[in-house]
Amino acid sequence: ADAAKALAEFKGQSLSLSNLTTLAADAAKALAEFKGNYLALDGLKGLSAEAAKALAQHRGERLSLRGLTALSAEAAKALGEHKGQQLCLDSVTTLSAEAIQALGQHRGSVSINALLRNKVVARHPLSPQTAKALVLFLQGDLSCITALDSPDSVAIAKALAATTRPLSLPNLKKISPKTLAALIEKRDIGIPLIETLELIPEPDGSATEDFVIPEWLEERQKQNRGAQAAE
């Protein structure tokens, strides 16, 4: 902790301790006092919730923890409160749905390698809250979603439709009529051709109705068919 306190007094804009592999909570608290914009601790292999809470107090613009491969929900919740503009977690390969949701509260951007993120998402069921967080993480590219078939799929679709970022679900294959109707409330959303989708019964057990394609969507899909034929 004393060494960390001394290092935090460095007057430059960036402080990188890439060979540091462990960090106690009191040392993390001392390093968080660094007044530069960039604090990098890319060698850390693990991070306790207490250390994460301390690091989240760093007032710089960028906090980099690229060496972490796993993050607990408690540590994620703490880091989600970081006030900077960027949180780098590019090596995380194990992340629970609860942790995804917690990190989604970060005010800036959270960087996680796209391929690893897709693998993480595939292991966890979506919830409306997690869906909103994923939009931020994946920058609107939801190619990891192949089905919306859980009992709360309509609520998930509504959560996605309420986001402001344009969305793309190019690999969507299974969806119910009500879920699809809720999803296309967002007009700047990209989905496959309707005839390629498997329209399934409503997962919550409610009555399944026919899906009526709105004129604006039919026109867009007509254009997409033409573009695909041209290819």
mmCIF file of C-alpha atoms in Angstrom:
data_model
loop_
_atom_site.group_PDB
_atom_site.id
_atom_site.type_symbol
_atom_site.label_atom_id
_atom_site.label_comp_id
_atom_site.label_asym_id
_atom_site.label_seq_id
_atom_site.Cartn_x
_atom_site.Cartn_y
_atom_site.Cartn_z
ATOM 1 C CA ALA A 1 0.000 0.000 0.000
ATOM 2 C CA ASP A 2 2.875 2.387 0.762
ATOM 3 C CA ALA A 3 4.502 1.679 -2.606
ATOM 4 C CA ALA A 4 1.151 2.165 -4.348
ATOM 5 C CA LYS A 5 0.668 5.497 -2.592
ATOM 6 C CA ALA A 6 4.084 6.650 -3.788
ATOM 7 C CA LEU A 7 3.371 5.569 -7.375
ATOM 8 C CA ALA A 8 0.018 7.369 -7.340
ATOM 9 C CA GLU A 9 1.876 10.646 -6.833
ATOM 10 C CA PHE A 10 3.366 10.355 -10.325
ATOM 11 C CA LYS A 11 2.560 13.589 -12.194
ATOM 12 C CA GLY A 12 2.129 12.148 -15.686
ATOM 13 C CA GLN A 13 -1.153 11.428 -17.464
ATOM 14 C CA SER A 14 -0.764 7.644 -17.597
ATOM 15 C CA LEU A 15 0.406 5.056 -15.097
ATOM 16 C CA SER A 16 0.871 1.481 -16.334
ATOM 17 C CA LEU A 17 1.810 -1.400 -14.034
ATOM 18 C CA SER A 18 1.489 -4.223 -16.542
ATOM 19 C CA ASN A 19 3.539 -6.773 -14.583
ATOM 20 C CA LEU A 20 1.507 -6.449 -11.413
ATOM 21 C CA THR A 21 -0.454 -9.693 -11.048
ATOM 22 C CA THR A 22 -2.167 -9.247 -7.665
ATOM 23 C CA LEU A 23 -3.590 -6.227 -5.919
ATOM 24 C CA ALA A 24 -4.778 -5.884 -2.336
ATOM 25 C CA ALA A 25 -7.723 -3.610 -1.562
ATOM 26 C CA ASP A 26 -5.607 -1.085 0.368
ATOM 27 C CA ALA A 27 -3.095 -0.870 -2.498
ATOM 28 C CA ALA A 28 -5.968 -0.450 -4.977
ATOM 29 C CA LYS A 29 -7.334 2.403 -2.888
ATOM 30 C CA ALA A 30 -3.945 4.108 -2.969
ATOM 31 C CA LEU A 31 -3.534 3.685 -6.744
ATOM 32 C CA ALA A 32 -7.017 5.085 -7.338
ATOM 33 C CA GLU A 33 -5.694 8.403 -6.074
ATOM 34 C CA PHE A 34 -3.576 8.724 -9.242
ATOM 35 C CA LYS A 35 -4.660 11.991 -10.851
ATOM 36 C CA GLY A 36 -3.770 11.162 -14.450
ATOM 37 C CA ASN A 37 -6.320 10.133 -17.085
ATOM 38 C CA TYR A 38 -5.122 6.575 -17.724
ATOM 39 C CA LEU A 39 -4.545 3.881 -15.116
ATOM 40 C CA ALA A 40 -3.550 0.487 -16.551
ATOM 41 C CA LEU A 41 -3.279 -2.658 -14.467
ATOM 42 C CA ASP A 42 -3.279 -5.112 -17.345
ATOM 43 C CA GLY A 43 -1.303 -7.825 -15.556
ATOM 44 C CA LEU A 44 -3.894 -8.521 -12.871
ATOM 45 C CA LYS A 45 -5.141 -12.113 -12.964
ATOM 46 C CA GLY A 46 -7.852 -11.629 -10.370
ATOM 47 C CA LEU A 47 -9.702 -8.791 -8.693
ATOM 48 C CA SER A 48 -11.630 -8.894 -5.442
ATOM 49 C CA ALA A 49 -14.840 -6.956 -5.004
ATOM 50 C CA GLU A 50 -13.096 -4.755 -2.426
ATOM 51 C CA ALA A 51 -10.219 -3.935 -4.796
ATOM 52 C CA ALA A 52 -12.674 -3.301 -7.647
ATOM 53 C CA LYS A 53 -14.664 -0.905 -5.474
ATOM 54 C CA ALA A 54 -11.472 0.992 -4.657
ATOM 55 C CA LEU A 55 -10.307 1.184 -8.296
ATOM 56 C CA ALA A 56 -13.738 2.417 -9.384
ATOM 57 C CA GLN A 57 -12.981 5.613 -7.473
ATOM 58 C CA HIS A 58 -10.226 6.530 -9.944
ATOM 59 C CA ARG A 59 -11.251 9.832 -11.484
ATOM 60 C CA GLY A 60 -9.371 9.501 -14.749
ATOM 61 C CA GLU A 61 -10.994 8.860 -18.100
ATOM 62 C CA ARG A 62 -9.697 5.336 -18.665
ATOM 63 C CA LEU A 63 -9.243 2.298 -16.432
ATOM 64 C CA SER A 64 -7.678 -0.731 -18.093
ATOM 65 C CA LEU A 65 -7.824 -4.253 -16.625
ATOM 66 C CA ARG A 66 -7.093 -6.213 -19.772
ATOM 67 C CA GLY A 67 -5.479 -9.150 -18.007
ATOM 68 C CA LEU A 68 -8.613 -10.274 -16.189
ATOM 69 C CA THR A 69 -10.265 -13.379 -17.598
ATOM 70 C CA ALA A 70 -13.033 -13.611 -15.011
ATOM 71 C CA LEU A 71 -15.015 -11.123 -12.975
ATOM 72 C CA SER A 72 -17.463 -11.775 -10.166
ATOM 73 C CA ALA A 73 -20.867 -10.105 -10.119
ATOM 74 C CA GLU A 74 -19.807 -8.153 -7.023
ATOM 75 C CA ALA A 75 -16.633 -6.871 -8.702
ATOM 76 C CA ALA A 76 -18.595 -6.065 -11.867
ATOM 77 C CA LYS A 77 -21.118 -4.076 -9.862
ATOM 78 C CA ALA A 78 -18.303 -2.057 -8.313
ATOM 79 C CA LEU A 79 -16.598 -1.381 -11.656
ATOM 80 C CA GLY A 80 -19.939 -0.410 -13.171
ATOM 81 C CA GLU A 81 -19.848 2.634 -10.908
ATOM 82 C CA HIS A 82 -16.564 3.877 -12.400
ATOM 83 C CA LYS A 83 -17.119 7.462 -13.572
ATOM 84 C CA GLY A 84 -14.580 7.491 -16.416
ATOM 85 C CA GLN A 85 -15.263 7.256 -20.127
ATOM 86 C CA GLN A 86 -13.766 3.832 -20.783
ATOM 87 C CA LEU A 87 -13.373 0.562 -18.902
ATOM 88 C CA CYS A 88 -11.209 -2.028 -20.662
ATOM 89 C CA LEU A 89 -11.884 -5.709 -19.913
ATOM 90 C CA ASP A 90 -10.768 -7.208 -23.202
ATOM 91 C CA SER A 91 -9.690 -10.625 -21.909
ATOM 92 C CA VAL A 92 -12.732 -11.552 -19.833
ATOM 93 C CA THR A 93 -13.969 -15.002 -20.827
ATOM 94 C CA THR A 94 -16.220 -15.788 -17.849
ATOM 95 C CA LEU A 95 -19.044 -13.404 -17.107
ATOM 96 C CA SER A 96 -22.438 -14.106 -15.558
ATOM 97 C CA ALA A 97 -25.663 -12.507 -16.735
ATOM 98 C CA GLU A 98 -25.725 -10.605 -13.441
ATOM 99 C CA ALA A 99 -22.232 -9.260 -14.125
ATOM 100 C CA ILE A 100 -23.231 -8.236 -17.658
ATOM 101 C CA GLN A 101 -26.158 -6.297 -16.262
ATOM 102 C CA ALA A 102 -23.982 -4.632 -13.608
ATOM 103 C CA LEU A 103 -21.352 -3.523 -16.100
ATOM 104 C CA GLY A 104 -24.108 -2.137 -18.294
ATOM 105 C CA GLN A 105 -24.585 0.589 -15.701
ATOM 106 C CA HIS A 106 -21.182 2.086 -16.573
ATOM 107 C CA ARG A 107 -21.599 5.662 -17.764
ATOM 108 C CA GLY A 108 -19.013 5.334 -20.540
ATOM 109 C CA SER A 109 -17.974 2.445 -22.777
ATOM 110 C CA VAL A 110 -17.013 -1.038 -21.625
ATOM 111 C CA SER A 111 -14.579 -2.804 -23.912
ATOM 112 C CA ILE A 112 -14.749 -6.610 -24.151
ATOM 113 C CA ASN A 113 -13.434 -8.624 -27.093
ATOM 114 C CA ALA A 114 -16.345 -9.319 -29.446
ATOM 115 C CA LEU A 115 -15.685 -13.023 -30.015
ATOM 116 C CA LEU A 116 -15.397 -13.706 -26.328
ATOM 117 C CA ARG A 117 -18.519 -11.699 -25.634
ATOM 118 C CA ASN A 118 -20.533 -13.756 -28.083
ATOM 119 C CA LYS A 119 -19.418 -16.963 -26.385
ATOM 120 C CA VAL A 120 -20.352 -15.534 -23.003
ATOM 121 C CA VAL A 121 -23.813 -14.499 -24.150
ATOM 122 C CA ALA A 122 -24.536 -17.920 -25.597
ATOM 123 C CA ARG A 123 -24.188 -19.479 -22.151
ATOM 124 C CA HIS A 124 -26.748 -17.301 -20.407
ATOM 125 C CA PRO A 125 -30.470 -16.740 -20.879
ATOM 126 C CA LEU A 126 -31.477 -13.198 -21.693
ATOM 127 C CA SER A 127 -33.525 -10.974 -19.455
ATOM 128 C CA PRO A 128 -34.890 -7.517 -20.359
ATOM 129 C CA GLN A 129 -32.169 -5.910 -18.228
ATOM 130 C CA THR A 130 -29.364 -8.001 -19.692
ATOM 131 C CA ALA A 131 -30.621 -7.317 -23.213
ATOM 132 C CA LYS A 132 -30.230 -3.573 -22.701
ATOM 133 C CA ALA A 133 -26.702 -4.065 -21.388
ATOM 134 C CA LEU A 134 -25.771 -6.236 -24.366
ATOM 135 C CA VAL A 135 -26.819 -3.504 -26.782
ATOM 136 C CA LEU A 136 -24.185 -1.258 -25.208
ATOM 137 C CA PHE A 137 -21.502 -3.942 -25.096
ATOM 138 C CA LEU A 138 -22.000 -5.205 -28.602
ATOM 139 C CA GLN A 139 -22.633 -1.779 -30.130
ATOM 140 C CA GLY A 140 -25.947 -2.873 -31.575
ATOM 141 C CA ASP A 141 -24.612 -6.031 -33.246
ATOM 142 C CA LEU A 142 -26.673 -8.835 -31.697
ATOM 143 C CA SER A 143 -25.540 -11.544 -34.091
ATOM 144 C CA CYS A 144 -25.118 -13.809 -31.052
ATOM 145 C CA ILE A 145 -28.921 -14.014 -30.652
ATOM 146 C CA THR A 146 -30.460 -16.857 -32.653
ATOM 147 C CA ALA A 147 -33.762 -17.256 -30.790
ATOM 148 C CA LEU A 148 -36.145 -15.256 -28.631
ATOM 149 C CA ASP A 149 -38.087 -18.125 -27.150
ATOM 150 C CA SER A 150 -38.092 -17.653 -23.371
ATOM 151 C CA PRO A 151 -41.306 -16.968 -21.395
ATOM 152 C CA ASP A 152 -40.363 -13.289 -21.095
ATOM 153 C CA SER A 153 -39.371 -12.912 -24.765
ATOM 154 C CA VAL A 154 -41.964 -10.165 -25.383
ATOM 155 C CA ALA A 155 -40.524 -8.125 -22.514
ATOM 156 C CA ILE A 156 -37.020 -8.683 -23.896
ATOM 157 C CA ALA A 157 -38.135 -7.544 -27.364
ATOM 158 C CA LYS A 158 -39.735 -4.438 -25.866
ATOM 159 C CA ALA A 159 -36.509 -3.672 -23.981
ATOM 160 C CA LEU A 160 -34.508 -3.988 -27.196
ATOM 161 C CA ALA A 161 -36.990 -1.850 -29.115
ATOM 162 C CA ALA A 162 -36.718 0.884 -26.484
ATOM 163 C CA THR A 163 -32.969 1.359 -27.002
ATOM 164 C CA THR A 164 -31.748 4.309 -29.054
ATOM 165 C CA ARG A 165 -28.906 2.560 -30.877
ATOM 166 C CA PRO A 166 -29.663 0.885 -34.253
ATOM 167 C CA LEU A 167 -29.822 -2.893 -33.813
ATOM 168 C CA SER A 168 -29.027 -5.886 -35.992
ATOM 169 C CA LEU A 169 -30.084 -9.498 -35.349
ATOM 170 C CA PRO A 170 -28.850 -11.138 -38.578
ATOM 171 C CA ASN A 171 -28.816 -14.683 -37.160
ATOM 172 C CA LEU A 172 -32.292 -14.678 -35.635
ATOM 173 C CA LYS A 173 -34.083 -17.943 -36.459
ATOM 174 C CA LYS A 174 -36.858 -18.577 -33.897
ATOM 175 C CA ILE A 175 -39.355 -16.051 -32.589
ATOM 176 C CA SER A 176 -43.068 -15.890 -31.725
ATOM 177 C CA PRO A 177 -45.526 -13.530 -33.491
ATOM 178 C CA LYS A 178 -46.053 -11.314 -30.421
ATOM 179 C CA THR A 179 -42.311 -11.107 -29.788
ATOM 180 C CA LEU A 180 -41.675 -10.195 -33.415
ATOM 181 C CA ALA A 181 -44.388 -7.526 -33.287
ATOM 182 C CA ALA A 182 -42.776 -6.023 -30.191
ATOM 183 C CA LEU A 183 -39.303 -6.142 -31.751
ATOM 184 C CA ILE A 184 -40.240 -4.282 -34.928
ATOM 185 C CA GLU A 185 -41.629 -1.382 -32.935
ATOM 186 C CA LYS A 186 -38.044 -0.286 -33.437
ATOM 187 C CA ARG A 187 -37.857 0.595 -37.111
ATOM 188 C CA ASP A 188 -34.070 0.881 -37.282
ATOM 189 C CA ILE A 189 -33.651 -2.803 -36.561
ATOM 190 C CA GLY A 190 -32.175 -5.331 -38.922
ATOM 191 C CA ILE A 191 -33.719 -8.814 -39.003
ATOM 192 C CA PRO A 192 -33.633 -11.680 -41.513
ATOM 193 C CA LEU A 193 -36.353 -12.113 -44.135
ATOM 194 C CA ILE A 194 -39.636 -13.029 -42.463
ATOM 195 C CA GLU A 195 -40.041 -16.178 -44.544
ATOM 196 C CA THR A 196 -36.765 -17.536 -43.161
ATOM 197 C CA LEU A 197 -37.909 -17.203 -39.536
ATOM 198 C CA GLU A 198 -39.515 -20.054 -37.614
ATOM 199 C CA LEU A 199 -42.611 -18.521 -36.019
ATOM 200 C CA ILE A 200 -43.110 -20.509 -32.830
ATOM 201 C CA PRO A 201 -46.026 -20.645 -30.366
ATOM 202 C CA GLU A 202 -45.999 -17.968 -27.679
ATOM 203 C CA PRO A 203 -43.488 -19.198 -25.052
ATOM 204 C CA ASP A 204 -45.575 -17.828 -22.176
ATOM 205 C CA GLY A 205 -48.522 -20.020 -23.163
ATOM 206 C CA SER A 206 -50.759 -17.220 -24.409
ATOM 207 C CA ALA A 207 -52.750 -17.536 -27.616
ATOM 208 C CA THR A 208 -50.681 -17.510 -30.782
ATOM 209 C CA GLU A 209 -51.919 -15.136 -33.462
ATOM 210 C CA ASP A 210 -50.958 -14.655 -37.087
ATOM 211 C CA PHE A 211 -48.204 -12.126 -37.704
ATOM 212 C CA VAL A 212 -49.183 -9.295 -40.049
ATOM 213 C CA ILE A 213 -46.243 -7.634 -41.774
ATOM 214 C CA PRO A 214 -46.506 -3.805 -41.690
ATOM 215 C CA GLU A 215 -46.200 -2.046 -45.050
ATOM 216 C CA TRP A 216 -42.931 -0.329 -44.114
ATOM 217 C CA LEU A 217 -41.331 -3.649 -43.177
ATOM 218 C CA GLU A 218 -42.652 -5.399 -46.288
ATOM 219 C CA GLU A 219 -41.097 -2.668 -48.441
ATOM 220 C CA ARG A 220 -37.760 -2.952 -46.640
ATOM 221 C CA GLN A 221 -37.763 -6.735 -46.933
ATOM 222 C CA LYS A 222 -38.565 -6.442 -50.625
ATOM 223 C CA GLN A 223 -35.444 -4.321 -51.018
ATOM 224 C CA ASN A 224 -33.430 -6.862 -49.043
ATOM 225 C CA ARG A 225 -34.676 -9.693 -51.273
ATOM 226 C CA GLY A 226 -33.583 -7.712 -54.309
ATOM 227 C CA ALA A 227 -30.165 -7.061 -52.817
ATOM 228 C CA GLN A 228 -29.699 -10.726 -51.974
ATOM 229 C CA ALA A 229 -30.770 -11.775 -55.480
ATOM 230 C CA ALA A 230 -28.258 -9.346 -56.976
ATOM 231 C CA GLU A 231 -25.484 -10.953 -55.014
#
